[in-house]
Amino acid sequence: MNSITDLGNEILSLLEVHGSLSVAFLTRFLNERGVFCTRQKVERTLRKMTEQRKVEAFYTNGNKRKHYRVR
């Protein structure tokens, strides 16, 4: 449980710096920071954070990729 909250905090800090990002970019930036995780783990964490209303998901440019931003 602790690793999920740590991952959530890292995601929030990235979203505050970069604005809105897709799962692919979040995973890439997290791995560059030294937080080794998979795309599936990032998606699962983002889904939980969306339910908690910490972040919001939206689609841009009709490319059918979800982007996330801090609420």
mmCIF file of N, CA, C and O in Angstrom:
data_model
loop_
_atom_site.group_PDB
_atom_site.id
_atom_site.type_symbol
_atom_site.label_atom_id
_atom_site.label_comp_id
_atom_site.label_asym_id
_atom_site.label_seq_id
_atom_site.Cartn_x
_atom_site.Cartn_y
_atom_site.Cartn_z
ATOM 1 N N MET A 1 0.825 -1.190 0.000
ATOM 2 C CA MET A 1 0.000 0.000 0.000
ATOM 3 C C MET A 1 0.867 1.251 0.000
ATOM 4 O O MET A 1 0.526 2.245 -0.617
ATOM 5 N N ASN A 2 1.984 1.183 0.697
ATOM 6 C CA ASN A 2 2.865 2.342 0.789
ATOM 7 C C ASN A 2 3.466 2.695 -0.556
ATOM 8 O O ASN A 2 3.621 3.876 -0.882
ATOM 9 N N SER A 3 3.794 1.693 -1.367
ATOM 10 C CA SER A 3 4.381 1.974 -2.676
ATOM 11 C C SER A 3 3.369 2.637 -3.611
ATOM 12 O O SER A 3 3.739 3.447 -4.449
ATOM 13 N N ILE A 4 2.085 2.317 -3.430
ATOM 14 C CA ILE A 4 1.057 2.930 -4.263
ATOM 15 C C ILE A 4 0.913 4.405 -3.920
ATOM 16 O O ILE A 4 0.802 5.249 -4.801
ATOM 17 N N THR A 5 0.948 4.735 -2.641
ATOM 18 C CA THR A 5 0.843 6.147 -2.260
ATOM 19 C C THR A 5 2.080 6.908 -2.695
ATOM 20 O O THR A 5 1.978 8.065 -3.094
ATOM 21 N N ASP A 6 3.253 6.266 -2.622
ATOM 22 C CA ASP A 6 4.473 6.910 -3.112
ATOM 23 C C ASP A 6 4.383 7.160 -4.609
ATOM 24 O O ASP A 6 4.748 8.235 -5.084
ATOM 25 N N LEU A 7 3.889 6.180 -5.342
ATOM 26 C CA LEU A 7 3.721 6.337 -6.784
ATOM 27 C C LEU A 7 2.702 7.434 -7.080
ATOM 28 O O LEU A 7 2.901 8.246 -7.978
ATOM 29 N N GLY A 8 1.647 7.483 -6.288
ATOM 30 C CA GLY A 8 0.647 8.533 -6.462
ATOM 31 C C GLY A 8 1.226 9.914 -6.221
ATOM 32 O O GLY A 8 0.930 10.857 -6.963
ATOM 33 N N ASN A 9 2.073 10.039 -5.214
ATOM 34 C CA ASN A 9 2.706 11.332 -4.943
ATOM 35 C C ASN A 9 3.655 11.731 -6.062
ATOM 36 O O ASN A 9 3.723 12.909 -6.436
ATOM 37 N N GLU A 10 4.377 10.779 -6.603
ATOM 38 C CA GLU A 10 5.277 11.061 -7.730
ATOM 39 C C GLU A 10 4.485 11.500 -8.961
ATOM 40 O O GLU A 10 4.875 12.426 -9.673
ATOM 41 N N ILE A 11 3.354 10.832 -9.200
ATOM 42 C CA ILE A 11 2.509 11.188 -10.338
ATOM 43 C C ILE A 11 1.965 12.599 -10.162
ATOM 44 O O ILE A 11 1.973 13.394 -11.100
ATOM 45 N N LEU A 12 1.506 12.921 -8.958
ATOM 46 C CA LEU A 12 0.982 14.263 -8.705
ATOM 47 C C LEU A 12 2.049 15.332 -8.924
ATOM 48 O O LEU A 12 1.776 16.381 -9.507
ATOM 49 N N SER A 13 3.271 15.061 -8.485
ATOM 50 C CA SER A 13 4.331 16.057 -8.670
ATOM 51 C C SER A 13 4.667 16.237 -10.150
ATOM 52 O O SER A 13 4.915 17.357 -10.606
ATOM 53 N N LEU A 14 4.646 15.153 -10.919
ATOM 54 C CA LEU A 14 4.888 15.267 -12.359
ATOM 55 C C LEU A 14 3.784 16.052 -13.057
ATOM 56 O O LEU A 14 4.055 16.879 -13.923
ATOM 57 N N LEU A 15 2.537 15.790 -12.667
ATOM 58 C CA LEU A 15 1.421 16.491 -13.296
ATOM 59 C C LEU A 15 1.429 17.974 -12.944
ATOM 60 O O LEU A 15 1.039 18.802 -13.759
ATOM 61 N N GLU A 16 1.872 18.311 -11.749
ATOM 62 C CA GLU A 16 1.955 19.726 -11.370
ATOM 63 C C GLU A 16 3.017 20.452 -12.188
ATOM 64 O O GLU A 16 2.853 21.607 -12.553
ATOM 65 N N VAL A 17 4.112 19.763 -12.493
ATOM 66 C CA VAL A 17 5.200 20.380 -13.249
ATOM 67 C C VAL A 17 4.860 20.479 -14.733
ATOM 68 O O VAL A 17 5.043 21.527 -15.352
ATOM 69 N N HIS A 18 4.356 19.387 -15.315
ATOM 70 C CA HIS A 18 4.172 19.311 -16.767
ATOM 71 C C HIS A 18 2.760 19.634 -17.240
ATOM 72 O O HIS A 18 2.525 19.724 -18.447
ATOM 73 N N GLY A 19 1.814 19.759 -16.354
ATOM 74 C CA GLY A 19 0.432 19.971 -16.781
ATOM 75 C C GLY A 19 -0.241 18.641 -17.029
ATOM 76 O O GLY A 19 -0.202 17.764 -16.187
ATOM 77 N N SER A 20 -0.833 18.449 -18.189
ATOM 78 C CA SER A 20 -1.516 17.185 -18.494
ATOM 79 C C SER A 20 -0.570 16.254 -19.243
ATOM 80 O O SER A 20 0.192 16.682 -20.096
ATOM 81 N N LEU A 21 -0.637 14.969 -18.891
ATOM 82 C CA LEU A 21 0.217 13.951 -19.517
ATOM 83 C C LEU A 21 -0.574 12.677 -19.746
ATOM 84 O O LEU A 21 -1.539 12.399 -19.043
ATOM 85 N N SER A 22 -0.120 11.898 -20.718
ATOM 86 C CA SER A 22 -0.715 10.590 -20.965
ATOM 87 C C SER A 22 0.020 9.549 -20.117
ATOM 88 O O SER A 22 1.050 9.826 -19.513
ATOM 89 N N VAL A 23 -0.515 8.343 -20.089
ATOM 90 C CA VAL A 23 0.074 7.263 -19.300
ATOM 91 C C VAL A 23 1.485 6.946 -19.793
ATOM 92 O O VAL A 23 2.389 6.705 -19.003
ATOM 93 N N ALA A 24 1.682 6.984 -21.103
ATOM 94 C CA ALA A 24 2.998 6.666 -21.665
ATOM 95 C C ALA A 24 4.054 7.655 -21.177
ATOM 96 O O ALA A 24 5.157 7.259 -20.780
ATOM 97 N N PHE A 25 3.726 8.948 -21.205
ATOM 98 C CA PHE A 25 4.692 9.937 -20.752
ATOM 99 C C PHE A 25 4.899 9.872 -19.245
ATOM 100 O O PHE A 25 6.013 10.039 -18.758
ATOM 101 N N LEU A 26 3.835 9.617 -18.494
ATOM 102 C CA LEU A 26 3.993 9.473 -17.047
ATOM 103 C C LEU A 26 4.925 8.321 -16.710
ATOM 104 O O LEU A 26 5.815 8.458 -15.872
ATOM 105 N N THR A 27 4.745 7.191 -17.384
ATOM 106 C CA THR A 27 5.593 6.032 -17.137
ATOM 107 C C THR A 27 7.043 6.344 -17.493
ATOM 108 O O THR A 27 7.964 6.008 -16.746
ATOM 109 N N ARG A 28 7.245 7.004 -18.611
ATOM 110 C CA ARG A 28 8.604 7.358 -19.046
ATOM 111 C C ARG A 28 9.279 8.297 -18.040
ATOM 112 O O ARG A 28 10.422 8.068 -17.634
ATOM 113 N N PHE A 29 8.567 9.346 -17.620
ATOM 114 C CA PHE A 29 9.150 10.301 -16.685
ATOM 115 C C PHE A 29 9.405 9.669 -15.321
ATOM 116 O O PHE A 29 10.395 9.984 -14.651
ATOM 117 N N LEU A 30 8.520 8.773 -14.889
ATOM 118 C CA LEU A 30 8.735 8.085 -13.617
ATOM 119 C C LEU A 30 9.974 7.201 -13.676
ATOM 120 O O LEU A 30 10.774 7.175 -12.735
ATOM 121 N N ASN A 31 10.141 6.481 -14.785
ATOM 122 C CA ASN A 31 11.319 5.630 -14.931
ATOM 123 C C ASN A 31 12.598 6.453 -14.999
ATOM 124 O O ASN A 31 13.633 6.043 -14.486
ATOM 125 N N GLU A 32 12.534 7.632 -15.610
ATOM 126 C CA GLU A 32 13.701 8.509 -15.649
ATOM 127 C C GLU A 32 14.048 9.042 -14.272
ATOM 128 O O GLU A 32 15.212 9.300 -13.977
ATOM 129 N N ARG A 33 13.044 9.193 -13.408
ATOM 130 C CA ARG A 33 13.276 9.647 -12.036
ATOM 131 C C ARG A 33 13.806 8.538 -11.140
ATOM 132 O O ARG A 33 14.180 8.783 -10.007
ATOM 133 N N GLY A 34 13.777 7.310 -11.622
ATOM 134 C CA GLY A 34 14.258 6.189 -10.825
ATOM 135 C C GLY A 34 13.152 5.402 -10.157
ATOM 136 O O GLY A 34 13.418 4.501 -9.379
ATOM 137 N N VAL A 35 11.893 5.734 -10.445
ATOM 138 C CA VAL A 35 10.752 4.982 -9.927
ATOM 139 C C VAL A 35 10.386 3.969 -10.998
ATOM 140 O O VAL A 35 9.707 4.288 -11.963
ATOM 141 N N PHE A 36 10.871 2.743 -10.858
ATOM 142 C CA PHE A 36 10.673 1.747 -11.904
ATOM 143 C C PHE A 36 9.297 1.117 -11.763
ATOM 144 O O PHE A 36 8.977 0.498 -10.759
ATOM 145 N N CYS A 37 8.463 1.330 -12.772
ATOM 146 C CA CYS A 37 7.096 0.831 -12.772
ATOM 147 C C CYS A 37 6.673 0.535 -14.202
ATOM 148 O O CYS A 37 7.295 0.984 -15.150
ATOM 149 N N THR A 38 5.604 -0.212 -14.309
ATOM 150 C CA THR A 38 5.073 -0.563 -15.623
ATOM 151 C C THR A 38 3.896 0.339 -15.952
ATOM 152 O O THR A 38 3.337 1.015 -15.086
ATOM 153 N N ARG A 39 3.508 0.326 -17.201
ATOM 154 C CA ARG A 39 2.370 1.122 -17.655
ATOM 155 C C ARG A 39 1.090 0.683 -16.945
ATOM 156 O O ARG A 39 0.257 1.499 -16.568
ATOM 157 N N GLN A 40 0.956 -0.628 -16.739
ATOM 158 C CA GLN A 40 -0.236 -1.147 -16.089
ATOM 159 C C GLN A 40 -0.349 -0.657 -14.648
ATOM 160 O O GLN A 40 -1.433 -0.327 -14.173
ATOM 161 N N LYS A 41 0.775 -0.590 -13.951
ATOM 162 C CA LYS A 41 0.762 -0.112 -12.570
ATOM 163 C C LYS A 41 0.405 1.371 -12.513
ATOM 164 O O LYS A 41 -0.329 1.813 -11.633
ATOM 165 N N VAL A 42 0.904 2.143 -13.475
ATOM 166 C CA VAL A 42 0.579 3.563 -13.536
ATOM 167 C C VAL A 42 -0.909 3.738 -13.837
ATOM 168 O O VAL A 42 -1.586 4.554 -13.209
ATOM 169 N N GLU A 43 -1.448 2.954 -14.775
ATOM 170 C CA GLU A 43 -2.874 3.042 -15.105
ATOM 171 C C GLU A 43 -3.742 2.691 -13.905
ATOM 172 O O GLU A 43 -4.741 3.355 -13.638
ATOM 173 N N ARG A 44 -3.362 1.660 -13.176
ATOM 174 C CA ARG A 44 -4.130 1.244 -12.000
ATOM 175 C C ARG A 44 -4.124 2.342 -10.935
ATOM 176 O O ARG A 44 -5.152 2.669 -10.344
ATOM 177 N N THR A 45 -2.968 2.943 -10.716
ATOM 178 C CA THR A 45 -2.856 4.013 -9.729
ATOM 179 C C THR A 45 -3.665 5.230 -10.161
ATOM 180 O O THR A 45 -4.355 5.844 -9.340
ATOM 181 N N LEU A 46 -3.608 5.572 -11.448
ATOM 182 C CA LEU A 46 -4.376 6.709 -11.951
ATOM 183 C C LEU A 46 -5.881 6.465 -11.845
ATOM 184 O O LEU A 46 -6.649 7.391 -11.561
ATOM 185 N N ARG A 47 -6.300 5.246 -12.069
ATOM 186 C CA ARG A 47 -7.721 4.914 -11.940
ATOM 187 C C ARG A 47 -8.185 5.148 -10.503
ATOM 188 O O ARG A 47 -9.250 5.729 -10.258
ATOM 189 N N LYS A 48 -7.364 4.718 -9.529
ATOM 190 C CA LYS A 48 -7.714 4.930 -8.119
ATOM 191 C C LYS A 48 -7.698 6.407 -7.766
ATOM 192 O O LYS A 48 -8.550 6.886 -7.020
ATOM 193 N N MET A 49 -6.749 7.144 -8.310
ATOM 194 C CA MET A 49 -6.661 8.580 -8.030
ATOM 195 C C MET A 49 -7.826 9.336 -8.664
ATOM 196 O O MET A 49 -8.281 10.340 -8.122
ATOM 197 N N THR A 50 -8.330 8.851 -9.792
ATOM 198 C CA THR A 50 -9.488 9.463 -10.429
ATOM 199 C C THR A 50 -10.734 9.231 -9.579
ATOM 200 O O THR A 50 -11.561 10.129 -9.418
ATOM 201 N N GLU A 51 -10.859 8.032 -9.013
ATOM 202 C CA GLU A 51 -11.993 7.738 -8.132
ATOM 203 C C GLU A 51 -11.944 8.597 -6.872
ATOM 204 O O GLU A 51 -12.988 8.975 -6.338
ATOM 205 N N GLN A 52 -10.745 8.899 -6.392
ATOM 206 C CA GLN A 52 -10.578 9.743 -5.205
ATOM 207 C C GLN A 52 -10.655 11.228 -5.542
ATOM 208 O O GLN A 52 -10.536 12.076 -4.672
ATOM 209 N N ARG A 53 -10.820 11.526 -6.824
ATOM 210 C CA ARG A 53 -10.930 12.891 -7.338
ATOM 211 C C ARG A 53 -9.673 13.736 -7.100
ATOM 212 O O ARG A 53 -9.764 14.935 -6.897
ATOM 213 N N LYS A 54 -8.517 13.096 -7.152
ATOM 214 C CA LYS A 54 -7.250 13.827 -7.069
ATOM 215 C C LYS A 54 -6.807 14.297 -8.449
ATOM 216 O O LYS A 54 -6.189 15.339 -8.581
ATOM 217 N N VAL A 55 -7.097 13.486 -9.465
ATOM 218 C CA VAL A 55 -6.784 13.849 -10.850
ATOM 219 C C VAL A 55 -8.044 13.660 -11.688
ATOM 220 O O VAL A 55 -8.990 13.000 -11.268
ATOM 221 N N GLU A 56 -8.038 14.256 -12.871
ATOM 222 C CA GLU A 56 -9.157 14.057 -13.784
ATOM 223 C C GLU A 56 -8.625 13.574 -15.127
ATOM 224 O O GLU A 56 -7.521 13.932 -15.535
ATOM 225 N N ALA A 57 -9.420 12.747 -15.783
ATOM 226 C CA ALA A 57 -9.055 12.189 -17.077
ATOM 227 C C ALA A 57 -9.864 12.867 -18.166
ATOM 228 O O ALA A 57 -11.031 13.207 -17.970
ATOM 229 N N PHE A 58 -9.222 13.076 -19.319
ATOM 230 C CA PHE A 58 -9.920 13.676 -20.453
ATOM 231 C C PHE A 58 -9.234 13.237 -21.736
ATOM 232 O O PHE A 58 -8.115 12.731 -21.717
ATOM 233 N N TYR A 59 -9.929 13.407 -22.853
ATOM 234 C CA TYR A 59 -9.396 13.066 -24.162
ATOM 235 C C TYR A 59 -9.083 14.351 -24.913
ATOM 236 O O TYR A 59 -9.809 15.329 -24.812
ATOM 237 N N THR A 60 -7.973 14.360 -25.684
ATOM 238 C CA THR A 60 -7.637 15.540 -26.483
ATOM 239 C C THR A 60 -7.428 15.132 -27.932
ATOM 240 O O THR A 60 -7.032 14.014 -28.229
ATOM 241 N N ASN A 61 -7.696 16.029 -28.819
ATOM 242 C CA ASN A 61 -7.395 15.898 -30.242
ATOM 243 C C ASN A 61 -7.993 14.671 -30.906
ATOM 244 O O ASN A 61 -7.571 14.286 -31.981
ATOM 245 N N GLY A 62 -8.926 14.013 -30.290
ATOM 246 C CA GLY A 62 -9.580 12.869 -30.899
ATOM 247 C C GLY A 62 -8.672 11.676 -31.125
ATOM 248 O O GLY A 62 -8.983 10.804 -31.925
ATOM 249 N N ASN A 63 -7.533 11.594 -30.428
ATOM 250 C CA ASN A 63 -6.636 10.460 -30.644
ATOM 251 C C ASN A 63 -6.939 9.289 -29.723
ATOM 252 O O ASN A 63 -6.212 8.316 -29.693
ATOM 253 N N LYS A 64 -8.019 9.395 -28.943
ATOM 254 C CA LYS A 64 -8.506 8.317 -28.091
ATOM 255 C C LYS A 64 -7.496 7.882 -27.044
ATOM 256 O O LYS A 64 -7.503 6.749 -26.597
ATOM 257 N N ARG A 65 -6.619 8.792 -26.651
ATOM 258 C CA ARG A 65 -5.696 8.521 -25.543
ATOM 259 C C ARG A 65 -6.080 9.406 -24.375
ATOM 260 O O ARG A 65 -6.223 10.618 -24.533
ATOM 261 N N LYS A 66 -6.222 8.796 -23.231
ATOM 262 C CA LYS A 66 -6.567 9.581 -22.058
ATOM 263 C C LYS A 66 -5.364 10.387 -21.598
ATOM 264 O O LYS A 66 -4.237 9.909 -21.614
ATOM 265 N N HIS A 67 -5.632 11.607 -21.203
ATOM 266 C CA HIS A 67 -4.633 12.440 -20.563
ATOM 267 C C HIS A 67 -5.142 12.739 -19.151
ATOM 268 O O HIS A 67 -6.338 12.756 -18.909
ATOM 269 N N TYR A 68 -4.228 12.969 -18.263
ATOM 270 C CA TYR A 68 -4.583 13.211 -16.874
ATOM 271 C C TYR A 68 -3.998 14.541 -16.434
ATOM 272 O O TYR A 68 -2.929 14.944 -16.879
ATOM 273 N N ARG A 69 -4.725 15.235 -15.552
ATOM 274 C CA ARG A 69 -4.235 16.483 -14.979
ATOM 275 C C ARG A 69 -4.720 16.584 -13.533
ATOM 276 O O ARG A 69 -5.699 15.925 -13.147
ATOM 277 N N VAL A 70 -4.045 17.425 -12.774
ATOM 278 C CA VAL A 70 -4.419 17.617 -11.372
ATOM 279 C C VAL A 70 -5.739 18.341 -11.327
ATOM 280 O O VAL A 70 -5.983 19.272 -12.093
ATOM 281 N N ARG A 71 -6.579 17.928 -10.454
ATOM 282 C CA ARG A 71 -7.903 18.517 -10.318
ATOM 283 C C ARG A 71 -7.876 19.804 -9.579
ATOM 284 O O ARG A 71 -7.157 20.169 -8.790
#
